[in-house]
């Protein structure tokens, strides 16, 4: 039901999403890339639609805390990673959730990720506590192990699907033919692949 | 008698010759007249034809735009522009040749940028004419704002008595404050410039000072951009007039009364400046959009995602290059307080080590000898210093991206220095490491103007780049700059870190 709604020509669309990473996500989730600073792009193909992810790592340090908002703005999703052996890291996740909801409302897809499940014997954050917390704030919970490369791909796939659903719902709300007036900078950018046949009218008003 | 007759004959012959010559001239003149009439007729015919052609092209343009029902003024303008493009193409062959060339080699990506740069070099092409028109318009809006930025505040400038005072004793009111270190001799140039400006404004009341004005300082509004740029580079270093103590202490009493209001005036002035800047930024966006769409109308095949980007990049480069210094001068006025905060931190942390701003110990060498005369992350600092030298936003963004990459490379090297066991476990650095390093690099750059440059980039970065690597790097840069600005006030935030 979701696919048809996108203003008729839902054929060759590419969705671009921005996802912010909070917590220890970067080192654990993103494979090291030479010469690229804390930033990663990921291309996925989901139910025949192309999705480009731009993944932004953000600093968790207190000294840069005040600067967080400029990282979060315009993001479609957030991945909040805690270490299941470290209760403090889970507390931090809770703070970030509050901040993100305050800043970006309910449109942002939140993923709370319990990492290091290979160290389950040292677990300090219980599965039940984490999952019920996630549910209470409208987030989804995931279990990963960066070391064993477990659960990471699923996390991204699932997040993409959710972001696409949000985007499509937003499109439907805007009504037909709204794709050209990408309303604000916020939210998804959807690019039609085919060059427009007639460049008349709207092409100069897209600023 | 015979001699007399002979003389008469000679004279007669001379007259005859003259007469013949005269008749010849006459006929020549008549011919010329005829030619002129023919030429006139031809010209009329040509003009008629041109007019017919214009109408025909107008119709063609109308047909192209026919799809959109009612016409707005904007569309009307677009249509007129497109007509002039068609007209241009009738008179010039190169657009056709390029179009054919593009059709034959659709996969040659270099063709697109070559075409666009060729197009931009044709000064009589409507796209280029439009470009110039917009540039002049923006420049004319910028000019009064930044020329007012000369040390005097405008309300003083507007009073003839004060401006006379200014003309006679420029140095009493504009003490170079303790701003930028390297500027002593440029400040004097800017001082010699400012009287001429106030003179321009008061040409009627202060004529007698005319001869005292340095000749080179008469700023001509119609001057080319080179003059503008030269003028602006001198102005860049004009000392700010905010430090009231310096100004008030030894100035004329008539001026003192207005000093009381200065705080309020400055506030109003700043608000007006911000509004103005916002309007100019909007104008620039509209101008670039219009240029791009005219470009795409002229060469339809450019209307694919990738060609469009290339096209836009070329247009922006052409658009911003002559204007950037004027533009950034206005951004600097608006961001003066932030720049001052940056500068204070910069002086405070002149000799700071990376550790002082929170760089983890493993990411820089501690022993001074290790780097042989250089300091940590020097290559990144050098890279970042190049940012102010570029004149177009896209190039500046690329400079920031390069800076961050150099930082990553350096961090990697330093980590290897620490880990003696030569197992190269490459772990890319995350934002937690990156931001402190970037802050250190920004401090070492010693360039408060970075604050305004980045504020300007924020306005002009494309939406498409906003969430990409360019956007990420710019955001990181902005964060680092904001952190540096907060350093000198941040007693509450940072003492603990300094103990690291």
XYZ file of C-alpha atoms in Angstrom:
707
model
C 0.000 0.000 0.000
C 2.869 2.328 0.606
C 4.495 2.109 -2.767
C 1.670 3.407 -4.898
C 1.126 6.682 -3.171
C 4.085 8.635 -4.376
C 2.390 10.874 -6.883
C 2.047 8.433 -9.753
C 5.595 8.017 -11.031
C 7.055 6.023 -8.210
C 9.232 4.151 -10.686
C 12.782 5.438 -10.699
C 13.174 7.274 -7.486
C 16.189 7.547 -5.319
C 15.707 8.293 -1.684
C 18.429 10.134 0.163
C 18.444 10.016 3.909
C 20.631 11.475 6.551
C 21.310 9.334 9.590
C 23.149 10.535 12.650
C 25.187 8.218 14.800
C 25.377 8.774 18.509
C 27.379 6.935 21.054
C 30.082 4.492 20.249
C 28.529 3.743 16.922
C 31.268 4.964 14.727
C 34.124 2.758 15.679
C 31.886 -0.207 16.146
C 29.561 -0.014 13.238
C 31.437 1.655 10.470
C 34.357 -0.205 8.945
C 37.469 1.944 8.902
C 37.855 3.976 5.756
C 41.115 5.620 4.940
C 41.046 9.396 4.706
C 37.386 9.798 5.376
C 36.443 11.613 8.473
C 33.632 10.172 10.529
C 31.331 10.235 7.576
C 30.077 7.436 5.395
C 27.732 6.927 2.524
C 25.917 3.673 2.002
C 23.864 2.633 -1.007
C 21.085 0.141 -0.555
C 18.386 -1.315 -2.687
C 15.119 -1.828 -0.927
C 12.096 -3.335 -2.647
C 13.385 -2.090 -5.971
C 14.048 1.422 -4.791
C 17.449 2.926 -4.473
C 18.363 4.439 -1.150
C 21.397 6.579 -0.427
C 22.362 6.888 3.181
C 24.629 9.606 4.473
C 25.799 8.569 7.895
C 27.065 11.288 10.193
C 28.986 10.500 13.304
C 28.510 13.050 16.056
C 30.701 13.878 18.981
C 29.404 12.648 22.283
C 31.774 14.603 24.439
C 30.305 17.059 26.850
C 32.425 19.893 25.500
C 30.781 19.620 22.113
C 27.352 18.951 23.468
C 26.028 22.401 22.711
C 26.957 21.916 19.073
C 24.893 18.786 18.599
C 21.859 20.440 17.037
C 23.699 21.519 13.932
C 24.550 17.889 13.336
C 21.051 16.603 13.932
C 19.178 19.078 11.793
C 17.522 17.681 8.708
C 18.247 14.113 9.696
C 15.764 11.359 8.953
C 17.114 8.751 11.302
C 19.338 8.333 14.313
C 21.289 5.333 15.511
C 21.992 5.470 19.227
C 24.492 2.897 20.306
C 25.163 1.733 23.828
C 27.438 -0.941 25.186
C 25.450 -3.711 26.893
C 28.235 -4.120 29.430
C 28.138 -0.442 30.387
C 25.108 1.034 32.130
C 26.336 4.606 31.776
C 26.316 4.313 28.040
C 22.637 3.330 28.202
C 21.933 6.379 30.344
C 23.510 8.548 27.677
C 21.235 7.027 25.075
C 18.259 8.076 27.162
C 19.482 11.667 27.250
C 20.003 11.749 23.506
C 16.546 10.387 22.855
C 15.057 13.257 24.853
C 17.134 15.774 22.972
C 16.384 14.353 19.530
C 12.666 14.185 20.165
C 12.727 17.730 21.406
C 14.668 18.926 18.369
C 13.156 16.889 15.585
C 9.827 15.668 16.850
C 8.368 12.333 15.908
C 9.433 12.322 12.308
C 12.891 11.037 13.030
C 13.276 7.241 13.121
C 15.144 6.264 16.235
C 17.168 3.064 16.546
C 18.489 2.101 19.928
C 21.270 -0.398 19.530
C 22.700 -2.652 22.208
C 26.145 -3.477 20.949
C 28.680 -6.125 22.056
C 26.207 -8.981 22.372
C 29.216 -11.265 22.058
C 29.936 -10.242 25.654
C 26.545 -11.317 26.923
C 28.029 -12.787 30.074
C 29.081 -9.290 31.176
C 25.740 -7.750 30.333
C 24.735 -4.872 32.591
C 21.723 -3.629 30.691
C 18.942 -6.169 30.589
C 17.211 -6.965 27.322
C 13.782 -6.370 28.829
C 14.695 -2.986 30.245
C 16.220 -1.815 26.983
C 13.394 -3.069 24.802
C 10.618 -1.706 26.950
C 12.386 1.645 27.139
C 12.713 1.722 23.360
C 9.059 0.969 22.948
C 8.090 3.657 25.422
C 9.815 6.341 23.376
C 8.686 5.101 19.987
C 12.086 3.752 19.028
C 13.073 0.315 17.819
C 15.626 -1.762 19.583
C 18.362 -3.832 17.929
C 21.049 -6.198 19.149
C 24.401 -6.129 17.410
C 27.925 -7.326 17.672
C 30.389 -5.303 15.669
C 33.061 -7.833 16.469
C 31.094 -10.725 15.008
C 29.491 -8.494 12.377
C 26.088 -9.520 13.648
C 22.858 -7.627 13.308
C 24.371 -4.608 11.597
C 23.077 -5.187 8.082
C 19.626 -5.940 9.443
C 19.713 -2.737 11.432
C 20.404 -0.624 8.360
C 17.854 -2.408 6.202
C 15.169 -2.026 8.790
C 15.989 1.614 9.399
C 15.829 2.324 5.673
C 12.439 0.702 5.367
C 11.115 2.768 8.221
C 12.517 5.978 6.826
C 11.005 5.215 3.448
C 7.626 4.642 4.986
C 7.854 7.940 6.820
C 8.914 9.676 3.629
C 6.108 8.162 1.607
C 3.568 9.072 4.218
C 4.873 12.612 4.123
C 4.602 12.641 0.348
C 1.017 11.479 0.472
C 0.236 14.192 2.968
C 1.629 16.813 0.667
C -0.701 15.579 -2.012
C -0.125 14.951 -5.656
C 2.682 16.511 -7.607
C 4.287 17.863 -4.506
C 7.646 16.297 -5.196
C 8.934 19.386 -6.984
C 8.308 21.717 -4.092
C 10.496 19.897 -1.632
C 8.757 22.073 0.944
C 11.715 22.736 3.168
C 15.254 21.574 3.504
C 14.150 19.172 6.110
C 13.235 15.665 5.349
C 13.904 13.443 2.423
C 15.243 14.465 -0.867
C 13.650 12.537 -3.616
C 15.220 12.867 -6.996
C 13.548 11.783 -10.167
C 16.003 9.855 -12.235
C 14.694 10.774 -15.649
C 15.614 14.250 -16.739
C 12.475 16.289 -16.982
C 11.290 16.538 -20.557
C 10.034 20.074 -20.265
C 12.127 22.381 -18.140
C 9.337 24.903 -18.060
C 7.772 26.400 -14.991
C 8.983 25.023 -11.739
C 12.632 24.541 -12.559
C 13.610 27.982 -11.424
C 11.460 28.092 -8.358
C 13.016 25.157 -6.630
C 15.397 27.309 -4.608
C 47.719 90.984 -77.649
C 48.536 87.452 -78.674
C 50.175 86.970 -75.340
C 47.045 88.304 -73.671
C 44.802 85.920 -75.604
C 47.083 83.068 -74.759
C 46.862 83.938 -71.084
C 43.089 84.047 -71.384
C 43.038 80.631 -72.954
C 45.172 79.257 -70.207
C 42.830 80.687 -67.618
C 39.853 79.353 -69.496
C 41.371 75.943 -69.596
C 42.002 76.114 -65.917
C 38.387 77.087 -65.313
C 37.246 74.304 -67.544
C 39.286 71.831 -65.617
C 37.863 73.091 -62.404
C 34.380 72.912 -63.801
C 34.929 69.364 -64.960
C 36.254 68.426 -61.594
C 33.268 70.069 -59.971
C 30.843 68.212 -62.194
C 32.627 65.016 -61.421
C 32.350 65.654 -57.744
C 28.735 66.446 -58.180
C 28.016 63.206 -59.917
C 30.016 61.384 -57.315
C 27.990 63.018 -54.650
C 24.821 62.122 -56.447
C 25.972 58.534 -56.695
C 26.767 58.532 -53.065
C 23.360 59.910 -52.292
C 21.798 57.195 -54.350
C 23.889 54.631 -52.600
C 22.846 56.036 -49.294
C 19.219 55.840 -50.270
C 19.655 52.284 -51.407
C 21.492 51.495 -48.220
C 18.749 53.089 -46.187
C 16.167 51.029 -48.014
C 18.185 47.936 -47.414
C 18.576 48.777 -43.785
C 14.870 49.292 -43.461
C 14.253 45.957 -45.086
C 16.757 44.374 -42.759
C 15.182 45.997 -39.778
C 11.798 44.803 -40.870
C 13.199 41.345 -41.284
C 14.851 41.525 -37.869
C 11.616 42.645 -36.339
C 9.791 39.836 -38.093
C 12.387 37.413 -36.838
C 12.102 38.764 -33.336
C 8.367 38.261 -33.449
C 8.792 34.796 -34.848
C 11.243 33.869 -32.129
C 8.992 35.440 -29.567
C 6.252 33.157 -30.810
C 8.573 30.217 -30.641
C 9.459 31.140 -27.090
C 5.766 31.514 -26.328
C 5.107 28.076 -27.715
C 7.810 26.581 -25.534
C 6.300 28.128 -22.485
C 2.759 27.541 -23.595
C 2.303 24.608 -21.234
C 2.096 26.820 -18.198
C -1.164 28.700 -18.365
C -1.178 32.176 -16.877
C 2.068 34.057 -17.025
C 3.764 35.577 -14.055
C 6.192 38.443 -14.363
C 8.935 35.953 -13.773
C 7.816 33.797 -16.671
C 7.504 36.856 -18.825
C 11.090 37.713 -18.072
C 12.168 34.167 -18.744
C 10.413 34.287 -22.059
C 12.095 37.507 -23.080
C 15.425 36.039 -22.125
C 14.765 32.932 -24.112
C 13.836 35.039 -27.126
C 17.183 36.759 -26.915
C 18.890 33.384 -26.738
C 17.147 32.277 -29.937
C 18.087 35.549 -31.548
C 21.681 35.061 -30.535
C 21.708 31.587 -31.991
C 20.556 32.902 -35.347
C 23.569 35.170 -35.492
C 26.155 32.745 -34.149
C 27.045 29.305 -35.298
C 28.883 27.983 -32.304
C 25.831 26.919 -30.307
C 24.723 24.707 -33.190
C 28.188 23.232 -33.559
C 28.372 22.473 -29.873
C 24.934 20.940 -29.898
C 25.906 18.698 -32.782
C 29.132 17.807 -31.053
C 27.286 16.909 -27.881
C 24.871 14.774 -29.797
C 27.722 12.824 -31.342
C 29.560 12.322 -28.058
C 26.872 11.983 -25.450
C 29.190 10.199 -23.051
C 31.995 12.707 -23.030
C 31.608 14.372 -19.657
C 34.367 16.885 -20.270
C 32.306 18.369 -23.079
C 29.788 19.747 -20.642
C 32.233 21.804 -18.631
C 34.050 22.844 -21.791
C 30.810 24.026 -23.293
C 29.804 25.942 -20.207
C 33.145 27.654 -19.873
C 33.023 28.541 -23.567
C 29.543 29.897 -23.126
C 30.653 32.009 -20.185
C 33.481 33.458 -22.244
C 31.079 34.813 -24.876
C 30.331 38.193 -23.412
C 27.471 38.937 -25.791
C 25.540 35.759 -25.056
C 22.326 36.449 -23.132
C 23.413 34.121 -20.319
C 26.566 36.141 -19.787
C 24.695 39.416 -20.094
C 22.277 38.219 -17.457
C 25.176 37.141 -15.283
C 26.736 40.587 -15.454
C 23.431 42.251 -14.794
C 22.918 40.223 -11.632
C 26.481 40.738 -10.517
C 26.174 44.489 -10.842
C 22.899 44.437 -9.029
C 24.354 42.488 -6.109
C 27.466 44.617 -6.100
C 25.429 47.790 -6.057
C 23.519 46.519 -3.058
C 26.677 45.440 -1.282
C 28.613 48.572 -1.997
C 26.814 51.018 0.280
C 26.821 48.498 3.128
C 30.496 47.812 3.114
C 31.616 51.303 2.261
C 29.709 52.451 5.323
C 31.628 49.900 7.289
C 34.603 52.188 7.275
C 35.441 53.002 10.832
C 33.001 55.897 11.146
C 29.510 55.006 12.091
C 27.049 56.264 9.510
C 25.243 58.747 11.679
C 28.504 60.599 12.102
C 29.187 60.477 8.441
C 25.928 62.123 7.661
C 26.695 65.261 9.611
C 28.752 67.718 7.623
C 30.515 69.199 10.627
C 31.736 65.822 11.730
C 32.705 64.747 8.306
C 34.800 67.858 7.924
C 36.426 66.996 11.158
C 36.977 63.539 9.820
C 38.543 64.833 6.702
C 40.948 67.046 8.535
C 41.919 64.708 11.333
C 41.215 61.209 10.282
C 43.683 59.751 12.733
C 42.058 61.205 15.837
C 38.943 59.159 15.452
C 40.245 55.986 14.047
C 42.865 54.658 16.255
C 43.801 51.294 14.923
C 42.609 49.128 17.718
C 44.369 46.004 18.735
C 42.820 43.874 16.088
C 44.679 41.932 13.526
C 48.356 41.553 13.948
C 49.668 41.820 10.437
C 47.873 44.897 9.286
C 49.681 48.036 10.309
C 50.503 49.253 6.850
C 47.209 48.287 5.291
C 45.388 50.207 7.975
C 47.027 53.386 6.802
C 45.795 52.749 3.283
C 42.304 52.247 4.481
C 42.534 55.500 6.405
C 43.483 57.392 3.320
C 40.574 55.800 1.556
C 37.853 56.654 3.975
C 37.972 60.436 3.706
C 37.316 60.204 0.021
C 34.202 58.233 0.714
C 32.809 60.708 3.138
C 33.807 63.297 0.640
C 31.753 61.553 -1.991
C 28.785 61.743 0.271
C 29.270 65.407 1.034
C 30.675 66.680 -2.174
C 28.448 69.703 -1.935
C 29.303 70.964 1.500
C 32.974 70.180 1.747
C 34.381 71.277 -1.516
C 37.337 73.157 -0.137
C 38.894 69.922 1.097
C 38.988 68.605 -2.425
C 42.659 69.091 -3.122
C 43.718 67.381 0.067
C 42.254 64.102 -1.051
C 44.676 61.518 -2.218
C 44.070 61.090 -5.904
C 44.152 57.337 -5.926
C 41.392 57.171 -3.393
C 38.520 58.484 -5.451
C 36.346 55.459 -5.629
C 34.407 55.354 -8.819
C 31.183 53.466 -8.691
C 31.432 52.495 -12.305
C 34.851 51.027 -11.860
C 35.622 47.504 -12.826
C 35.659 44.680 -10.338
C 39.432 44.724 -10.107
C 39.248 48.118 -8.515
C 36.502 46.905 -6.283
C 38.579 43.991 -5.176
C 41.581 46.118 -4.515
C 39.472 48.495 -2.572
C 38.013 45.693 -0.539
C 41.259 44.009 0.306
C 42.376 47.269 1.751
C 39.160 47.541 3.594
C 39.259 44.089 5.034
C 41.669 45.285 7.614
C 39.856 48.395 8.640
C 39.772 48.389 12.424
C 36.363 47.885 13.941
C 34.835 50.929 15.530
C 33.289 49.092 18.397
C 35.778 49.921 21.110
C 34.161 53.039 22.402
C 36.911 53.914 24.828
C 39.469 54.424 22.117
C 37.237 56.499 19.965
C 35.684 58.675 22.577
C 38.816 59.613 24.483
C 40.326 62.142 22.158
C 37.624 63.094 19.743
C 35.743 66.286 19.225
C 33.026 67.124 21.787
C 30.380 67.406 19.078
C 30.946 63.795 18.380
C 30.907 62.807 22.017
C 27.223 63.447 22.431
C 26.468 60.895 19.797
C 28.688 58.352 21.474
C 26.098 57.944 24.177
C 23.686 56.657 21.627
C 26.208 54.562 19.900
C 25.335 51.331 21.637
C 21.740 51.643 20.630
C 22.624 52.805 17.153
C 24.966 49.921 16.718
C 22.285 47.510 17.696
C 19.883 49.006 15.177
C 22.604 49.096 12.621
C 23.392 45.447 13.193
C 19.776 44.461 12.829
C 19.533 46.396 9.583
C 22.740 44.814 8.384
C 21.440 41.338 9.093
C 18.220 42.044 7.254
C 20.154 43.403 4.358
C 22.456 40.444 4.265
C 19.497 38.103 4.274
C 17.945 39.931 1.361
C 21.179 39.854 -0.599
C 21.627 36.144 0.016
C 18.115 35.570 -1.262
C 18.790 37.689 -4.326
C 21.896 35.689 -5.079
C 19.982 32.427 -4.870
C 17.333 33.770 -7.212
C 19.962 35.089 -9.598
C 21.779 31.767 -9.742
C 18.548 29.850 -10.248
C 17.626 32.141 -13.074
C 21.052 31.811 -14.679
C 20.927 28.058 -14.409
C 17.508 27.764 -15.954
C 18.454 30.071 -18.825
C 21.526 27.938 -19.362
C 19.407 24.802 -19.445
C 16.960 26.440 -21.806
C 19.755 27.398 -24.161
C 21.238 23.916 -24.139
C 18.528 21.435 -23.359
C 20.825 18.448 -23.248
C 22.419 19.915 -20.110
C 19.244 19.084 -18.268
C 20.408 15.837 -16.733
C 21.311 15.485 -13.100
C 25.068 15.317 -13.604
C 25.353 17.945 -16.336
C 23.180 20.267 -14.348
C 25.552 20.020 -11.408
C 28.537 20.785 -13.606
C 26.688 23.662 -15.164
C 25.731 25.056 -11.799
C 29.295 24.775 -10.543
C 30.591 26.777 -13.499
C 27.920 29.420 -13.150
C 28.614 29.791 -9.463
C 32.304 30.117 -10.005
C 31.761 32.848 -12.571
C 29.193 34.527 -10.391
C 30.994 34.532 -7.059
C 34.602 35.074 -8.048
C 34.451 38.848 -8.514
C 31.923 39.310 -5.718
C 33.218 37.141 -2.913
C 35.451 39.673 -1.190
C 32.627 42.199 -1.087
C 30.226 39.563 0.104
C 32.488 38.289 2.820
C 33.133 41.864 3.954
C 29.433 42.107 4.767
C 29.436 38.710 6.460
C 32.389 39.883 8.528
C 30.489 42.954 9.635
C 27.553 40.843 10.712
C 29.747 38.280 12.453
C 32.112 40.731 14.053
C 31.385 39.622 17.586
C 31.980 35.987 16.761
C 35.229 36.859 15.055
C 36.338 38.827 18.067
C 35.574 35.908 20.361
C 37.535 33.652 18.069
C 40.437 36.047 18.132
C 40.476 36.270 21.903
C 40.592 32.481 22.174
C 43.222 32.387 19.496
C 45.502 34.665 21.505
C 44.780 32.840 24.735
C 45.611 29.477 23.217
C 48.486 30.628 21.069
C 50.880 28.151 22.600
C 48.387 25.457 23.426
C 49.154 21.859 22.657
C 46.581 19.615 20.995
C 45.952 18.076 24.392
C 44.760 21.434 25.752
C 41.754 21.377 23.463
C 41.005 17.725 24.123
C 42.896 15.797 21.478
C 43.604 12.331 22.885
C 47.258 11.751 23.677
C 47.534 8.888 21.260
C 46.656 11.173 18.352
C 49.637 13.523 18.511
C 53.311 13.121 19.318
C 54.344 14.499 22.692
C 58.086 14.765 22.262
C 58.901 18.015 20.510
C 61.669 16.367 18.524
C 59.438 13.956 16.678
C 58.175 16.370 14.093
C 61.424 18.157 13.256
C 60.578 21.804 13.602
C 56.956 21.530 12.679
C 53.976 21.171 14.966
C 51.246 18.522 14.992
C 48.741 18.724 12.162
C 50.677 21.486 10.460
C 49.824 20.207 7.006
C 46.126 20.423 7.827
C 46.630 23.980 9.087
C 48.376 24.898 5.857
C 45.537 23.414 3.876
C 42.891 25.278 5.843
C 44.760 28.550 5.450
C 44.130 28.295 1.718
C 40.389 28.580 2.270
C 40.279 32.366 2.335
C 42.224 32.505 -0.917
C 39.594 30.752 -2.999
C 36.793 32.897 -4.272
C 33.957 30.511 -4.877
C 31.950 28.508 -2.346
C 32.396 25.160 -4.031
C 36.193 25.470 -3.979
C 36.123 26.529 -0.370
C 34.040 23.519 0.542
C 36.500 21.277 -1.230
C 39.239 22.911 0.790
C 37.455 22.010 4.026
C 36.961 18.436 2.845
C 40.667 18.213 2.030
C 41.561 19.640 5.422
C 39.581 16.924 7.169
C 41.200 14.266 5.046
C 44.653 15.575 5.848
C 43.683 15.462 9.506
C 42.719 11.812 9.198
C 45.977 10.995 7.470
C 47.993 12.815 10.152
C 46.048 11.137 12.956
C 46.800 7.788 11.385
C 50.520 8.595 11.206
C 50.681 9.777 14.797
C 48.868 6.697 16.013
C 51.427 4.540 14.261
C 54.181 6.466 16.052
C 52.638 5.475 19.348
C 51.933 1.868 18.686
C 55.350 0.344 18.742
C 54.074 -3.077 17.867
C 53.827 -2.503 14.166
C 50.441 -4.103 13.717
C 48.730 -1.452 11.643
C 45.237 -1.656 13.033
C 43.566 1.074 11.061
C 40.646 2.457 12.930
C 39.204 5.542 11.323
C 38.726 8.391 13.703
C 35.251 9.235 14.893
C 33.752 12.611 15.548
C 34.878 12.477 19.164
C 38.468 12.590 17.993
C 37.928 14.670 14.931
C 36.355 17.738 16.530
C 39.130 18.438 19.037
C 41.734 18.058 16.310
C 39.790 20.326 14.005
C 39.496 22.899 16.789
C 43.247 22.764 17.283
C 43.811 23.206 13.561
C 41.402 26.167 13.443
C 43.227 27.798 16.368
C 46.570 27.377 14.680
C 45.199 28.879 11.523
C 45.127 32.285 13.233
C 42.442 33.522 10.931
C 39.227 34.860 12.513
C 37.821 35.442 9.045
C 37.196 31.691 8.887
C 34.134 32.302 11.043
C 32.544 34.560 8.451
C 33.689 32.467 5.535
C 31.974 29.418 6.982
C 28.850 31.399 7.793
C 28.753 32.424 4.142
C 29.372 28.864 2.955
C 26.466 27.735 5.089
C 24.249 30.047 3.058
C 25.552 29.041 -0.330
C 26.150 25.301 -0.043
C 23.773 23.405 -2.316
C 21.001 21.414 -0.855
C 22.369 18.391 -2.647
C 25.637 18.678 -0.763
C 24.044 19.462 2.532
C 23.793 15.902 3.761
C 26.847 14.636 1.910
C 30.504 14.708 2.802
C 30.767 18.432 2.050
C 27.907 19.131 4.401
C 29.411 16.919 7.061
C 32.789 18.581 6.818
C 31.288 22.067 6.881
C 29.196 21.166 9.922
C 32.267 19.796 11.677
C 34.156 22.963 10.815
C 31.325 25.089 12.169
C 31.277 23.072 15.368
C 35.007 23.399 15.805
C 34.833 27.155 15.219
C 31.987 27.538 17.701
C 34.008 25.565 20.221
C 37.040 27.775 19.686
C 34.886 30.880 20.120
C 33.644 29.533 23.423
C 37.118 28.651 24.677
C 37.978 32.019 26.174
C 34.755 32.306 28.135
C 34.519 28.659 28.916
C 35.940 28.639 32.425
C 32.988 26.533 33.471
C 33.305 24.058 30.673
C 36.910 23.425 30.169
C 39.158 23.455 33.213
C 38.798 19.736 33.718
C 39.883 19.039 30.186
C 42.960 21.103 30.581
C 44.214 18.680 33.181
C 44.403 15.834 30.715
